[in-house]
Short mmCIF file of C-alpha atoms and ligand atoms in Angstrom, two decimals:
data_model
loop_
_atom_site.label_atom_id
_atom_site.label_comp_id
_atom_site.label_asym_id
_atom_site.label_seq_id
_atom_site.Cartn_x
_atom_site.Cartn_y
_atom_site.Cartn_z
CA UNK A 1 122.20 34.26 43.37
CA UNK A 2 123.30 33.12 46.83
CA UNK A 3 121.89 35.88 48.46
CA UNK A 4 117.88 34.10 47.06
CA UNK A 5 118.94 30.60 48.13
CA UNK A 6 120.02 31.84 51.42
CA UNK A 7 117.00 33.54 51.78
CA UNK A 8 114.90 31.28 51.43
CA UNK A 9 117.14 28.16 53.42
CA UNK A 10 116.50 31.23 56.63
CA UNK A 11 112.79 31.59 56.09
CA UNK A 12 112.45 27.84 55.77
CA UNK A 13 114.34 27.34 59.33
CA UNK A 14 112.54 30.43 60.95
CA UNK A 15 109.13 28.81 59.84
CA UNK A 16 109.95 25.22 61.15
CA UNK A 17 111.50 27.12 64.28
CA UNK A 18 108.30 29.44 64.69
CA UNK A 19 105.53 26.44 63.70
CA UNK A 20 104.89 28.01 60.89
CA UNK A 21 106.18 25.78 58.32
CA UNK A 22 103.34 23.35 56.56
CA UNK A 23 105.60 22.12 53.55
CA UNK A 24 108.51 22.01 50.73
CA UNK A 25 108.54 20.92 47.71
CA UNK A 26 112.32 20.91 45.98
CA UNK A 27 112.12 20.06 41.92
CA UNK A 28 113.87 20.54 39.10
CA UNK A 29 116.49 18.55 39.75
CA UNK A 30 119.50 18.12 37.79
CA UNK A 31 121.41 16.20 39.68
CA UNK A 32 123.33 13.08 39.34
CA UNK A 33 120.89 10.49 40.34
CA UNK A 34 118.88 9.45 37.17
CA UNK A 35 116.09 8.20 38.84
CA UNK A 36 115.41 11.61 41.85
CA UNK A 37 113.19 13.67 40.44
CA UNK A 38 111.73 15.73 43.67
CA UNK A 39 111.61 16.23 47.16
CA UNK A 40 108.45 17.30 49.62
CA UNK A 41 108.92 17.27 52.68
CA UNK A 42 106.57 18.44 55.93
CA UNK A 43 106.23 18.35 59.20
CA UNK A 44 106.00 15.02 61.50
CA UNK A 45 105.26 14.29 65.02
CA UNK A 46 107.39 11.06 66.05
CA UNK A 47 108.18 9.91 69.59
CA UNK A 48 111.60 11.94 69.88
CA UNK A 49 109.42 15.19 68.68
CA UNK A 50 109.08 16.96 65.77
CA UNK A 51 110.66 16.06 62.99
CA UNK A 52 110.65 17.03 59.13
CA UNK A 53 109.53 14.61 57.08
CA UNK A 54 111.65 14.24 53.61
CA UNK A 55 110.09 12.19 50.74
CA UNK A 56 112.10 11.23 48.16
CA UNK A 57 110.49 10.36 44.81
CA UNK A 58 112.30 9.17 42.08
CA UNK A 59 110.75 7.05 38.50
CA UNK A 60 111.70 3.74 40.57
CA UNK A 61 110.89 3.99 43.99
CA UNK A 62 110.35 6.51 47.27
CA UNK A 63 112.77 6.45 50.12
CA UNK A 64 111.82 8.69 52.99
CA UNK A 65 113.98 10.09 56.13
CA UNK A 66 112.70 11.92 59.53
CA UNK A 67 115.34 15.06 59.57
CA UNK A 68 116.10 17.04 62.36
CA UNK A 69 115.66 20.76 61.59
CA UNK A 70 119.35 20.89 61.21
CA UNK A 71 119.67 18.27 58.83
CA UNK A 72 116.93 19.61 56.96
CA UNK A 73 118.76 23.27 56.93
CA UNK A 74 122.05 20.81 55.82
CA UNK A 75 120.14 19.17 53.06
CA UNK A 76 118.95 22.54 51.29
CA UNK A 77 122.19 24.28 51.39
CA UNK A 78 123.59 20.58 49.89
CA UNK A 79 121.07 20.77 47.31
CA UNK A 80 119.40 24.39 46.52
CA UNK A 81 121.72 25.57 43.64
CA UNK A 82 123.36 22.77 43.12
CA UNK A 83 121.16 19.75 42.83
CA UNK A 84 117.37 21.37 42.77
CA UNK A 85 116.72 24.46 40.74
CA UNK A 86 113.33 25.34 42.27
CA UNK A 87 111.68 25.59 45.58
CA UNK A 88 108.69 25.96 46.80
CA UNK A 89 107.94 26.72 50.56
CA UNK A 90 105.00 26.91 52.34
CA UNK A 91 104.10 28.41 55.75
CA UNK A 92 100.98 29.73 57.40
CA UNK A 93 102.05 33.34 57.18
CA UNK A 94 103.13 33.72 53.20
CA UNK A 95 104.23 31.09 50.09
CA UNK A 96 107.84 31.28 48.87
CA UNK A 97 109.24 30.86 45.14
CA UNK A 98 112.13 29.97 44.60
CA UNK A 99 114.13 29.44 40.83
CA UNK A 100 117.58 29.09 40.53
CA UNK A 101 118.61 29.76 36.48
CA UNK A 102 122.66 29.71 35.33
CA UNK A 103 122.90 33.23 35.81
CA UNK A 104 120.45 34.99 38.23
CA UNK A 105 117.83 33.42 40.56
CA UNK A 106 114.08 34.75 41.63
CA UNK A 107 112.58 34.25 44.80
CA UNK A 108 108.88 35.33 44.68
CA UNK A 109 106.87 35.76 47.84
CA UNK A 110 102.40 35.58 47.99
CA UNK A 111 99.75 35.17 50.45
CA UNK A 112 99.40 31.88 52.02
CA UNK A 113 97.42 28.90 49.73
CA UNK A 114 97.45 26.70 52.87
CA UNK A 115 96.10 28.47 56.24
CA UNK A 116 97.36 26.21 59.20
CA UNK A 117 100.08 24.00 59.25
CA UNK A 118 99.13 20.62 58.79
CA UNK A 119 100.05 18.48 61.29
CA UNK A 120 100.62 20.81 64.26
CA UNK A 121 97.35 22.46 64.19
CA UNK A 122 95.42 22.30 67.41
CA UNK A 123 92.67 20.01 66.30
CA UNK A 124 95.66 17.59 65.55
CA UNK A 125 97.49 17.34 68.10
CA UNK A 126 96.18 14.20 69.70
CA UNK A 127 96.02 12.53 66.86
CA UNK A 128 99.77 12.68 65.36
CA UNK A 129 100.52 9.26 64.25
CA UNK A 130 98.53 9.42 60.91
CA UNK A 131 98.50 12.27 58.30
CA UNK A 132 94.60 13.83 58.42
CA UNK A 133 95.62 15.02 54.74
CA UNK A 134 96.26 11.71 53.63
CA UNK A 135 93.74 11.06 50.42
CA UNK A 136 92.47 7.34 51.84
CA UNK A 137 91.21 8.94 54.80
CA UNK A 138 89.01 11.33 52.57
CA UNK A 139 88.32 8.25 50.24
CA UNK A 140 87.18 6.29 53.01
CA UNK A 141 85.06 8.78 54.15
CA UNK A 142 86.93 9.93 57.15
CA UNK A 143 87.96 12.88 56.38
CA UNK A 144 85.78 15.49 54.80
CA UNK A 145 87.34 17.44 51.51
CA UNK A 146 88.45 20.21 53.96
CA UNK A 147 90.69 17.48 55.39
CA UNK A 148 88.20 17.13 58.94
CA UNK A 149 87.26 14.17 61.14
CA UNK A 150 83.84 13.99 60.38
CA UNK A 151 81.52 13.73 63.63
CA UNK A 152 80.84 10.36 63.02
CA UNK A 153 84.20 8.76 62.39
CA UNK A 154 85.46 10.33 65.61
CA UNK A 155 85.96 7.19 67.46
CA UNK A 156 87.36 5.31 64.34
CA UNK A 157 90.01 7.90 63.83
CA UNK A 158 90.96 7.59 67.70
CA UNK A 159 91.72 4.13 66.87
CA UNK A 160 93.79 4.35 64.05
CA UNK A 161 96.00 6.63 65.43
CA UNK A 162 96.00 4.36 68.63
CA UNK A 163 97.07 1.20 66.69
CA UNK A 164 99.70 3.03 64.42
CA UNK A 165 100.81 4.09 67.90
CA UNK A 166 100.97 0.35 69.36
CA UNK A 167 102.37 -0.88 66.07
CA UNK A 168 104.85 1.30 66.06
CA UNK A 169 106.07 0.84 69.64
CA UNK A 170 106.40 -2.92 68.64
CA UNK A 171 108.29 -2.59 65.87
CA UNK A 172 110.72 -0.59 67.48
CA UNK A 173 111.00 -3.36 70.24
CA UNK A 174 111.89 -6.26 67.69
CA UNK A 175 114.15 -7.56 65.88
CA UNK A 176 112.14 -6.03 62.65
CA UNK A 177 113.53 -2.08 64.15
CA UNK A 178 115.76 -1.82 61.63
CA UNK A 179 114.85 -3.46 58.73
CA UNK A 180 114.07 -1.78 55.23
CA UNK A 181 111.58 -4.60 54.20
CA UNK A 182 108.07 -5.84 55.68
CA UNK A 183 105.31 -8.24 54.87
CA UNK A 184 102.44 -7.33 56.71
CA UNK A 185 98.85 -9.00 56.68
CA UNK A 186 95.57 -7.62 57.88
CA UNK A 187 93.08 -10.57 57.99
CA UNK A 188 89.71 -9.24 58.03
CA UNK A 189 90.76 -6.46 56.61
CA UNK A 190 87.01 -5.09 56.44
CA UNK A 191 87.04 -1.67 55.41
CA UNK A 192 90.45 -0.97 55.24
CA UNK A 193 91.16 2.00 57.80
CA UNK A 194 93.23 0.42 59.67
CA UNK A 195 95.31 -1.27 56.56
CA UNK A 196 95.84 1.64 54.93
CA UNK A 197 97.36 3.55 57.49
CA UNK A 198 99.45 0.45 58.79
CA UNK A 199 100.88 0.87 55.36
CA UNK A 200 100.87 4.97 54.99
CA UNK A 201 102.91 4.55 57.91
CA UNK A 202 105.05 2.14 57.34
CA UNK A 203 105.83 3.23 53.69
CA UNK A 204 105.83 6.71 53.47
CA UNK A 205 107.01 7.92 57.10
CA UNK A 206 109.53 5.34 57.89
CA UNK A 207 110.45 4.62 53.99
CA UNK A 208 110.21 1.10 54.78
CA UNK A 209 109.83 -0.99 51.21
CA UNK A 210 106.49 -2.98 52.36
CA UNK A 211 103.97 -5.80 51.08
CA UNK A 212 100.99 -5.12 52.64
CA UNK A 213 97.83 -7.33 52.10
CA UNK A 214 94.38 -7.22 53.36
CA UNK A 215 92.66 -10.66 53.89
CA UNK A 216 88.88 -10.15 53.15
CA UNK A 217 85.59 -12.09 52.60
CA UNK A 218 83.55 -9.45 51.03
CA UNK A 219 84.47 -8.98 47.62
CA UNK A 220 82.73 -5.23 47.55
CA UNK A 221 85.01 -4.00 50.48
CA UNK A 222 88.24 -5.91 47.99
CA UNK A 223 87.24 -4.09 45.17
CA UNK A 224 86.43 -0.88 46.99
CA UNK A 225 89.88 -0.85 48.99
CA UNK A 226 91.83 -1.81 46.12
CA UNK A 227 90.51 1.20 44.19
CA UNK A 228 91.42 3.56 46.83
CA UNK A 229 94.82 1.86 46.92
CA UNK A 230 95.56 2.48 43.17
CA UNK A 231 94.29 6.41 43.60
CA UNK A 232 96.60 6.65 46.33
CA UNK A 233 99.42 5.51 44.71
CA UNK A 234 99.77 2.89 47.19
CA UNK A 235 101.77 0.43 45.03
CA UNK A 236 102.28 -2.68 47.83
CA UNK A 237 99.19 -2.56 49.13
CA UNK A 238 96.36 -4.78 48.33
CA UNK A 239 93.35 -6.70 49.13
CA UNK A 240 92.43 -9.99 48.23
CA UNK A 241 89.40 -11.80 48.73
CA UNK A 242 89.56 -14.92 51.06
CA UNK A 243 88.77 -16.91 53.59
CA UNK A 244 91.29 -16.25 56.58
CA UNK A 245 92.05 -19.99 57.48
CA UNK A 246 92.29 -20.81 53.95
CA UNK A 247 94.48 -18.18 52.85
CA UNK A 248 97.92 -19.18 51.69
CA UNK A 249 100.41 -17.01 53.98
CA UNK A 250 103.82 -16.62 52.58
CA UNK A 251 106.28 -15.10 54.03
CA UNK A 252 104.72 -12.65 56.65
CA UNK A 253 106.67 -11.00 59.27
CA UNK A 254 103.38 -9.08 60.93
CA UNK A 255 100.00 -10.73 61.22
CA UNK A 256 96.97 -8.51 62.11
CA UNK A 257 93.71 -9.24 62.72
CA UNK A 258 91.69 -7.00 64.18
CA UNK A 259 88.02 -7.77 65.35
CA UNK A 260 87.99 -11.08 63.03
CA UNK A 261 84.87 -12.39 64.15
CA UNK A 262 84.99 -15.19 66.75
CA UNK A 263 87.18 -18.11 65.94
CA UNK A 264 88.49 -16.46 62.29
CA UNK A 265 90.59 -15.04 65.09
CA UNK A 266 92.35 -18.35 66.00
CA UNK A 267 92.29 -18.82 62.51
CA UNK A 268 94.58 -16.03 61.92
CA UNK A 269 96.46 -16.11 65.22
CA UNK A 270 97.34 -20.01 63.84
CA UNK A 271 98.45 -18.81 60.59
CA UNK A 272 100.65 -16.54 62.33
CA UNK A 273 102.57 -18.69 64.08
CA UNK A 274 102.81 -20.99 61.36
CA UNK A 275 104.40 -18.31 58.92
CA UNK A 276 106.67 -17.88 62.13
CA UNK A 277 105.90 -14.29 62.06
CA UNK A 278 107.55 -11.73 64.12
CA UNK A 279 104.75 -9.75 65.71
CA UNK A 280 100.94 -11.46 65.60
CA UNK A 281 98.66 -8.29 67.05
CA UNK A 282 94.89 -9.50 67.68
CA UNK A 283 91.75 -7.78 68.64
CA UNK A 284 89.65 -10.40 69.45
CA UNK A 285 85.93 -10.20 69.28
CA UNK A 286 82.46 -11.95 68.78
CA UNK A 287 83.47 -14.90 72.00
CA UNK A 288 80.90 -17.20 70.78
CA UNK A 289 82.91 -21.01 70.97
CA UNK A 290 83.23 -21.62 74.34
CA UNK A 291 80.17 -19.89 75.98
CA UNK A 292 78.05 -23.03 75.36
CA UNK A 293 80.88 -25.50 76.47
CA UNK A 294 81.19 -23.61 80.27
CA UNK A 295 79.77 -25.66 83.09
CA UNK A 296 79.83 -23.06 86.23
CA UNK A 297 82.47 -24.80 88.46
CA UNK A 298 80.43 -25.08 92.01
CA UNK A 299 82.42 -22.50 93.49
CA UNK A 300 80.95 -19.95 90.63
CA UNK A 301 77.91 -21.33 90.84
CA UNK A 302 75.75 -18.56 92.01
CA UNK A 303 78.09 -15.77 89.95
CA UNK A 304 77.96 -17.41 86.30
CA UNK A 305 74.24 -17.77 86.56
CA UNK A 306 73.92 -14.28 85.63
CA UNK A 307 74.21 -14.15 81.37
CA UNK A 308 76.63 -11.20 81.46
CA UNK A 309 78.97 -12.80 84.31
CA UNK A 310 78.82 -16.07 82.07
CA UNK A 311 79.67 -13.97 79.18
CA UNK A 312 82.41 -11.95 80.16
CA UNK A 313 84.12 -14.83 81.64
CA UNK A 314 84.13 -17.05 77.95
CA UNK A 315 85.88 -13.84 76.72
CA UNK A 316 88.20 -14.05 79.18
CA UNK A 317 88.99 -18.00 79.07
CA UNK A 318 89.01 -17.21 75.33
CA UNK A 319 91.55 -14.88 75.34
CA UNK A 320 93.44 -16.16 78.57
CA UNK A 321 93.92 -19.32 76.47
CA UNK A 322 94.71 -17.75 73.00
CA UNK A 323 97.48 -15.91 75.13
CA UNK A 324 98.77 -19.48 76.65
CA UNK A 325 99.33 -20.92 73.12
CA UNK A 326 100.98 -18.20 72.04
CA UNK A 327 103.41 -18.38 74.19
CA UNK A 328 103.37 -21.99 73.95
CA UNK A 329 103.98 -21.98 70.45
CA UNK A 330 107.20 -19.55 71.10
CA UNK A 331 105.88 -16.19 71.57
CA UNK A 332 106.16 -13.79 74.26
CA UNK A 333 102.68 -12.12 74.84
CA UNK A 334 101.17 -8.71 76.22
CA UNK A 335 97.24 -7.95 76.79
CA UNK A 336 96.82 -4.47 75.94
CA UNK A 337 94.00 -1.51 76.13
CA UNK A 338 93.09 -1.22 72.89
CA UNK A 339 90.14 1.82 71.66
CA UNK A 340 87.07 0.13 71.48
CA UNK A 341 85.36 0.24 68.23
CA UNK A 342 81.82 1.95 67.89
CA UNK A 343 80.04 -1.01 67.26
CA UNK A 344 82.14 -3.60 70.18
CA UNK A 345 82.92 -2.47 73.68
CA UNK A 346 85.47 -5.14 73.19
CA UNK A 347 88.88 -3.35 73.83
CA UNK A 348 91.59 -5.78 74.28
CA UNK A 349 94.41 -6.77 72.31
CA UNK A 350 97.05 -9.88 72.24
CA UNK A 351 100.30 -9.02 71.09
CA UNK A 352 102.43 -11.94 70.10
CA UNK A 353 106.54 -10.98 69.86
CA UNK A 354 108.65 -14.14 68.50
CA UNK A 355 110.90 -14.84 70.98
CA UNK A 356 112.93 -18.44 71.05
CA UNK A 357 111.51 -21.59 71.62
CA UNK A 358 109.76 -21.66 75.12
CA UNK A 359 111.16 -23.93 78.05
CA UNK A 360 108.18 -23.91 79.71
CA UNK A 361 105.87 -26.00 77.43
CA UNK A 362 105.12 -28.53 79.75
CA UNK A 363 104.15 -25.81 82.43
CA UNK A 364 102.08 -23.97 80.32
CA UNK A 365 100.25 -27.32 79.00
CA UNK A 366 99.47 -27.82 82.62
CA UNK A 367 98.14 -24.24 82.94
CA UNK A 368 95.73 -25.20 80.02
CA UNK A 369 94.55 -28.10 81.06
CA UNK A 370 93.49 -27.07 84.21
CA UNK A 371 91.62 -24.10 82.98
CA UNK A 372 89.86 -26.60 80.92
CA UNK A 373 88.49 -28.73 83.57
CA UNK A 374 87.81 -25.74 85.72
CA UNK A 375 85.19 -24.54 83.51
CA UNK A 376 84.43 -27.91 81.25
CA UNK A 377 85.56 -26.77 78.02
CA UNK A 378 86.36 -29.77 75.87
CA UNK A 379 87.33 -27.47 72.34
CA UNK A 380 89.27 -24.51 71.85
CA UNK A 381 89.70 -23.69 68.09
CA UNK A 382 93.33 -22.53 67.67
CA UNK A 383 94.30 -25.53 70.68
CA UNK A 384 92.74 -27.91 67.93
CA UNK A 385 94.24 -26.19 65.22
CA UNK A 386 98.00 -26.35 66.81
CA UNK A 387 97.00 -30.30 67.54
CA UNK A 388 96.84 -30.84 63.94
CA UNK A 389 99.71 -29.26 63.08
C1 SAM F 401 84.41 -6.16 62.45
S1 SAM F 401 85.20 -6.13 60.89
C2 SAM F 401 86.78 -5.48 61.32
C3 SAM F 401 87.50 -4.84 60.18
C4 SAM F 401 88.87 -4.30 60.52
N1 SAM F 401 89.80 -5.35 60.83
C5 SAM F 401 88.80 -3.30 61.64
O1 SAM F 401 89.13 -3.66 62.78
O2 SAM F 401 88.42 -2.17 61.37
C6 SAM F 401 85.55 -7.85 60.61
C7 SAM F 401 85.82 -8.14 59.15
O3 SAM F 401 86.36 -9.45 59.07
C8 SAM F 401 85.78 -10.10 57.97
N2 SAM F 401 85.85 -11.55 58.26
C9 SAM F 401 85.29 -12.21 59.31
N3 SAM F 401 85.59 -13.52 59.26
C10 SAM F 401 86.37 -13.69 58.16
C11 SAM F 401 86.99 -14.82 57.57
N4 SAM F 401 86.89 -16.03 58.13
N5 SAM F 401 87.70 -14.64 56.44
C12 SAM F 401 87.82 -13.39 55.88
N6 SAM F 401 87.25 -12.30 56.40
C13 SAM F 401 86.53 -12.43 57.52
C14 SAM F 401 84.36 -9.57 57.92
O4 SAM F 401 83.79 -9.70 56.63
C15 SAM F 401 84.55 -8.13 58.33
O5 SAM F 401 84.73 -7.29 57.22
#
């Protein structure tokens, strides 16, 4: 009987050692844990390389842990036999069988069902922060049914994997690293790409027990992204339709909103700092407040004529202040690169981190000012907002 399990815990390390491996599935479990009822596990490209994913369901909830190859070996010779009566092991070269009964055991090899493995494939490669397989992508139309970036959603896809990237990176950096429970909050959720992979993410590579809720004025996108949620199984994630500076926050500890349309942005990045949150990541776009309140300063005279030159600088007095009241309000900022969307060239992203109370508040209020009467602007939206506070 050993000689099967064996067997089959060596094929399953030469596959993950040879690239080969695309997935695991351990069942029949007879454990000692009422609620386990399987494990699948696959491949997983994180920052410290690759690692094997292990998914945990049970009737209650899903905990999942990135393994070393290793600990993945040390988990099946824990388990097979002992724990989990079946197996089931796929690689790109042939499919394994695996059942364990009292007396003997049967370890059945066939032909491949799944041809390349699927997150290590070359097509993939860039792109390793979000599973291509993962049903929402199909549902939302990025993915075709053999699992492909379609043409068109080329640039979309570059960005999703881009912000899971950033998001990740600032997690890791705060005080949230370590913790086992998140609120998140996507205002202007829109579609819901970027949503349902903050939460794919969150949930079922890093196990992390999250509340994840899109913030979104069109009811057809709510209903259609909360329909794709229930297929997925995705049970803390949902949309609700709203109006972002109405919308009640409770307790959030990340506030998104990406490419909320001109001052729904200062909308959100106020409701941020109001539910104190840890990280507030904005991609602001749309500049339309201040354009019409900018008087060229004499010295810019002959520059801010031209429309674009006028343009591009209310973005950037925009954002430049958005940044300054972030920081004034207790936040440590970064401007980031972010991949422009298909239909914005805009690219840049605030990133808010909750750090303590600032010291330079009377500094900074200087700072604003000035830019103020440098280019005449009499109203900024989340300024006015933090007035009222
Ligand atoms: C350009 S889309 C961006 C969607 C998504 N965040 C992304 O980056 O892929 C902006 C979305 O924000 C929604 N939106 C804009 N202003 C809003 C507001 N004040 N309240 C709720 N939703 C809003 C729009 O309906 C739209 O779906």
């Amino acid at each position: 009987m050993n000689e099967n399990i064996d067997k089959f815990i060596d094929t399953f390390a030469a596959s993950v050692a040879g690239e080969t491996f695309i997935k695991l599935t351990l069942g029949n479990y007879k454990g000692p844990d009422e609620h386990l009822q399987k494990i699948h596990a696959r491949p997983i490209d994180t920052k410290k390389g690759t690692r094997l994913y292990f998914l945990y369901r049970s009737d209650t909830s899903d905990t999942a842990k990135n393994l070393t190859a290793p600990e993945a070996v040390e988990q099946l010779r824990r388990s097979l036999g002992k724990e989990f009566f079946s197996a089931h092991l796929f690689t790109s070269e042939n499919d394994f069988q695996l059942e364990v009964g009292k007396r003997n055991s049967r370890l059945n090899e066939a032909k491949p069902t799944l041809k390349k493995p699927s997150s290590l494939s070359h097509d993939r490669e860039k792109h390793r922060w979000v599973d291509q397989d993962s049903f929402y992508l199909k549902a939302l139309g990025i993915t075709n049914d053999e699992g492909k970036v379609r043409d068109r959603s080329q640039d979309k896809w570059r960005q999703i994997n881009k912000f899971v990237e950033i998001l990740a990176g600032l997690i890791d950096k705060s005080p949230l690293a370590d913790t086992k429970e998140l609120s998140v909050v996507d205002m202007g959720s829109g579609k819901g790409y970027l949503t349902f992979a903050t939460y794919d993410y969150l949930r079922n590579v890093n196990g992390i027990d999250v509340k994840v809720t899109g913030v979104e004025a069109r009811e057809e996108l709510v209903e259609k992204c909360n329909e794709i949620a229930r297929a997925s199984e995705f049970t803390g994630l949902a949309f609700i339709k709203g109006n972002i500076a109405e919308f009640e926050l409770g307790r959030t500890d990340i506030l998104v909103a990406l490419h909320a349309c001109n001052t729904a942005t200062d909308d959100a990045l106020y409701k941020g700092i109001v539910a104190d949150a840890s990280i507030i990541i904005a991609a602001p776009c749309c500049h339309q407040e201040l354009r019409p309140q900018i008087k060229p300063p004499e010295m810019l005279r002959d520059v801010l004529k031209h429309g674009i030159m006028l343009e591009r600088t209310a973005e950037f007095v925009t954002d430049s202040l958005r940044s300054l009241l972030l920081e004034r309000s207790g936040y440590s900022t970064k401007m980031l690169d972010f991949v422009p969307l298909e239909h914005t060239p805009k690219n840049l992203m605030i990133v808010g981190m909750r750090s303590t109370s600032t010291n330079r508040t009377s500094e900074i209020d200087n700072e604003i000012a000035e830019i103020k009467r440098f280019y005449s602007i009499k109203e900024q939206h989340l300024e006015t907002l933090l007035s009222q506070r």
